[in-house]
């Protein structure tokens, strides 16, 4: 296990961050201020969040602690496996990679969406 903490924001977490959710704000702060904290915004989730709450994409993309993940070919091929593109890209981003050998945790306001999926979940409702 790595000491680094990798967290993927799904579309619901992005919307919550824009609405002042305390836990989402703390994640953003830590990703900016603390070494070993990494926060990711998958492009498809960013688009969906911006559709629900205009301005979300521009705001999150401007934050220095947030890395926007492009829709590359492996991510595009994974889109068919989920109900929405936002969920599919978030799920794909949370899978282990050479840079994230332990995968990433999906931060969400809708933890039930992730039941039965092969991802770890951080419920931002607490």
GROMACS .gro file of C-alpha atoms in nm:
model
  126
    1UNK     CA    1   0.000   0.000   0.000
    2UNK     CA    2   0.117   0.349  -0.082
    3UNK     CA    3   0.111   0.638   0.166
    4UNK     CA    4  -0.041   0.862  -0.101
    5UNK     CA    5  -0.415   0.923  -0.095
    6UNK     CA    6  -0.584   0.939  -0.436
    7UNK     CA    7  -0.944   1.058  -0.451
    8UNK     CA    8  -1.172   1.083  -0.753
    9UNK     CA    9  -1.460   1.330  -0.735
   10UNK     CA   10  -1.772   1.200  -0.903
   11UNK     CA   11  -2.024   1.446  -1.046
   12UNK     CA   12  -2.226   1.458  -0.723
   13UNK     CA   13  -1.914   1.543  -0.521
   14UNK     CA   14  -1.825   1.820  -0.767
   15UNK     CA   15  -2.172   1.973  -0.732
   16UNK     CA   16  -2.148   1.945  -0.353
   17UNK     CA   17  -1.810   2.121  -0.356
   18UNK     CA   18  -1.965   2.408  -0.550
   19UNK     CA   19  -2.244   2.429  -0.293
   20UNK     CA   20  -2.003   2.455  -0.001
   21UNK     CA   21  -2.002   2.096   0.127
   22UNK     CA   22  -1.754   2.098   0.417
   23UNK     CA   23  -1.607   1.754   0.346
   24UNK     CA   24  -1.557   1.828  -0.025
   25UNK     CA   25  -1.394   2.160   0.066
   26UNK     CA   26  -1.157   1.983   0.303
   27UNK     CA   27  -1.054   1.739   0.030
   28UNK     CA   28  -0.981   2.027  -0.205
   29UNK     CA   29  -0.779   2.209   0.061
   30UNK     CA   30  -0.576   1.901   0.151
   31UNK     CA   31  -0.502   1.818  -0.212
   32UNK     CA   32  -0.363   2.169  -0.252
   33UNK     CA   33  -0.180   2.200   0.081
   34UNK     CA   34  -0.061   1.853   0.184
   35UNK     CA   35   0.192   1.633   0.007
   36UNK     CA   36   0.061   1.290  -0.085
   37UNK     CA   37  -0.301   1.400  -0.131
   38UNK     CA   38  -0.426   1.384  -0.491
   39UNK     CA   39  -0.769   1.487  -0.614
   40UNK     CA   40  -0.900   1.401  -0.961
   41UNK     CA   41  -1.188   1.534  -1.168
   42UNK     CA   42  -1.275   1.299  -1.457
   43UNK     CA   43  -1.379   1.503  -1.761
   44UNK     CA   44  -1.713   1.326  -1.814
   45UNK     CA   45  -1.809   1.379  -1.450
   46UNK     CA   46  -1.701   1.742  -1.478
   47UNK     CA   47  -1.932   1.792  -1.778
   48UNK     CA   48  -2.226   1.629  -1.599
   49UNK     CA   49  -2.167   1.838  -1.287
   50UNK     CA   50  -2.154   2.154  -1.497
   51UNK     CA   51  -2.483   2.064  -1.665
   52UNK     CA   52  -2.646   2.030  -1.323
   53UNK     CA   53  -2.476   2.337  -1.175
   54UNK     CA   54  -2.335   2.575  -1.439
   55UNK     CA   55  -1.993   2.711  -1.353
   56UNK     CA   56  -1.881   2.399  -1.166
   57UNK     CA   57  -1.639   2.283  -1.436
   58UNK     CA   58  -1.463   2.615  -1.470
   59UNK     CA   59  -1.436   2.652  -1.093
   60UNK     CA   60  -1.294   2.304  -1.027
   61UNK     CA   61  -1.059   2.312  -1.325
   62UNK     CA   62  -0.906   2.635  -1.190
   63UNK     CA   63  -0.821   2.489  -0.849
   64UNK     CA   64  -0.451   2.408  -0.813
   65UNK     CA   65  -0.508   2.088  -0.613
   66UNK     CA   66  -0.743   1.929  -0.868
   67UNK     CA   67  -0.617   1.729  -1.165
   68UNK     CA   68  -0.861   1.706  -1.455
   69UNK     CA   69  -0.845   1.361  -1.616
   70UNK     CA   70  -0.881   1.351  -1.993
   71UNK     CA   71  -1.110   1.110  -2.171
   72UNK     CA   72  -0.841   0.887  -2.319
   73UNK     CA   73  -0.904   0.571  -2.521
   74UNK     CA   74  -0.915   0.328  -2.223
   75UNK     CA   75  -1.161   0.558  -2.046
   76UNK     CA   76  -1.374   0.592  -2.359
   77UNK     CA   77  -1.389   0.214  -2.394
   78UNK     CA   78  -1.504   0.187  -2.030
   79UNK     CA   79  -1.804   0.416  -2.086
   80UNK     CA   80  -2.031   0.137  -2.205
   81UNK     CA   81  -2.003  -0.038  -1.870
   82UNK     CA   82  -2.202   0.214  -1.664
   83UNK     CA   83  -2.537   0.388  -1.668
   84UNK     CA   84  -2.388   0.736  -1.721
   85UNK     CA   85  -2.068   0.867  -1.871
   86UNK     CA   86  -1.995   1.050  -1.546
   87UNK     CA   87  -2.013   0.730  -1.340
   88UNK     CA   88  -1.818   0.534  -1.600
   89UNK     CA   89  -1.531   0.782  -1.618
   90UNK     CA   90  -1.521   0.812  -1.236
   91UNK     CA   91  -1.516   0.432  -1.202
   92UNK     CA   92  -1.242   0.403  -1.461
   93UNK     CA   93  -1.036   0.674  -1.289
   94UNK     CA   94  -1.056   0.491  -0.957
   95UNK     CA   95  -0.905   0.170  -1.092
   96UNK     CA   96  -0.540   0.088  -1.018
   97UNK     CA   97  -0.280   0.230  -1.256
   98UNK     CA   98   0.101   0.246  -1.249
   99UNK     CA   99   0.069   0.594  -1.092
  100UNK     CA  100  -0.201   0.477  -0.848
  101UNK     CA  101  -0.122   0.111  -0.775
  102UNK     CA  102  -0.386   0.095  -0.500
  103UNK     CA  103  -0.645   0.272  -0.714
  104UNK     CA  104  -0.838   0.569  -0.586
  105UNK     CA  105  -1.133   0.636  -0.360
  106UNK     CA  106  -1.449   0.779  -0.517
  107UNK     CA  107  -1.586   1.076  -0.322
  108UNK     CA  108  -1.962   1.100  -0.369
  109UNK     CA  109  -2.289   1.234  -0.236
  110UNK     CA  110  -2.465   0.924  -0.377
  111UNK     CA  111  -2.291   0.622  -0.222
  112UNK     CA  112  -2.575   0.387  -0.323
  113UNK     CA  113  -2.478   0.448  -0.686
  114UNK     CA  114  -2.154   0.263  -0.615
  115UNK     CA  115  -2.294  -0.046  -0.438
  116UNK     CA  116  -2.162  -0.358  -0.607
  117UNK     CA  117  -1.890  -0.171  -0.795
  118UNK     CA  118  -1.521  -0.245  -0.755
  119UNK     CA  119  -1.433   0.091  -0.598
  120UNK     CA  120  -1.381   0.227  -0.249
  121UNK     CA  121  -1.624   0.504  -0.160
  122UNK     CA  122  -1.604   0.815   0.057
  123UNK     CA  123  -1.953   0.934   0.152
  124UNK     CA  124  -1.957   1.315   0.167
  125UNK     CA  125  -2.296   1.323   0.340
  126UNK     CA  126  -2.153   1.276   0.690
   0.00000   0.00000   0.00000
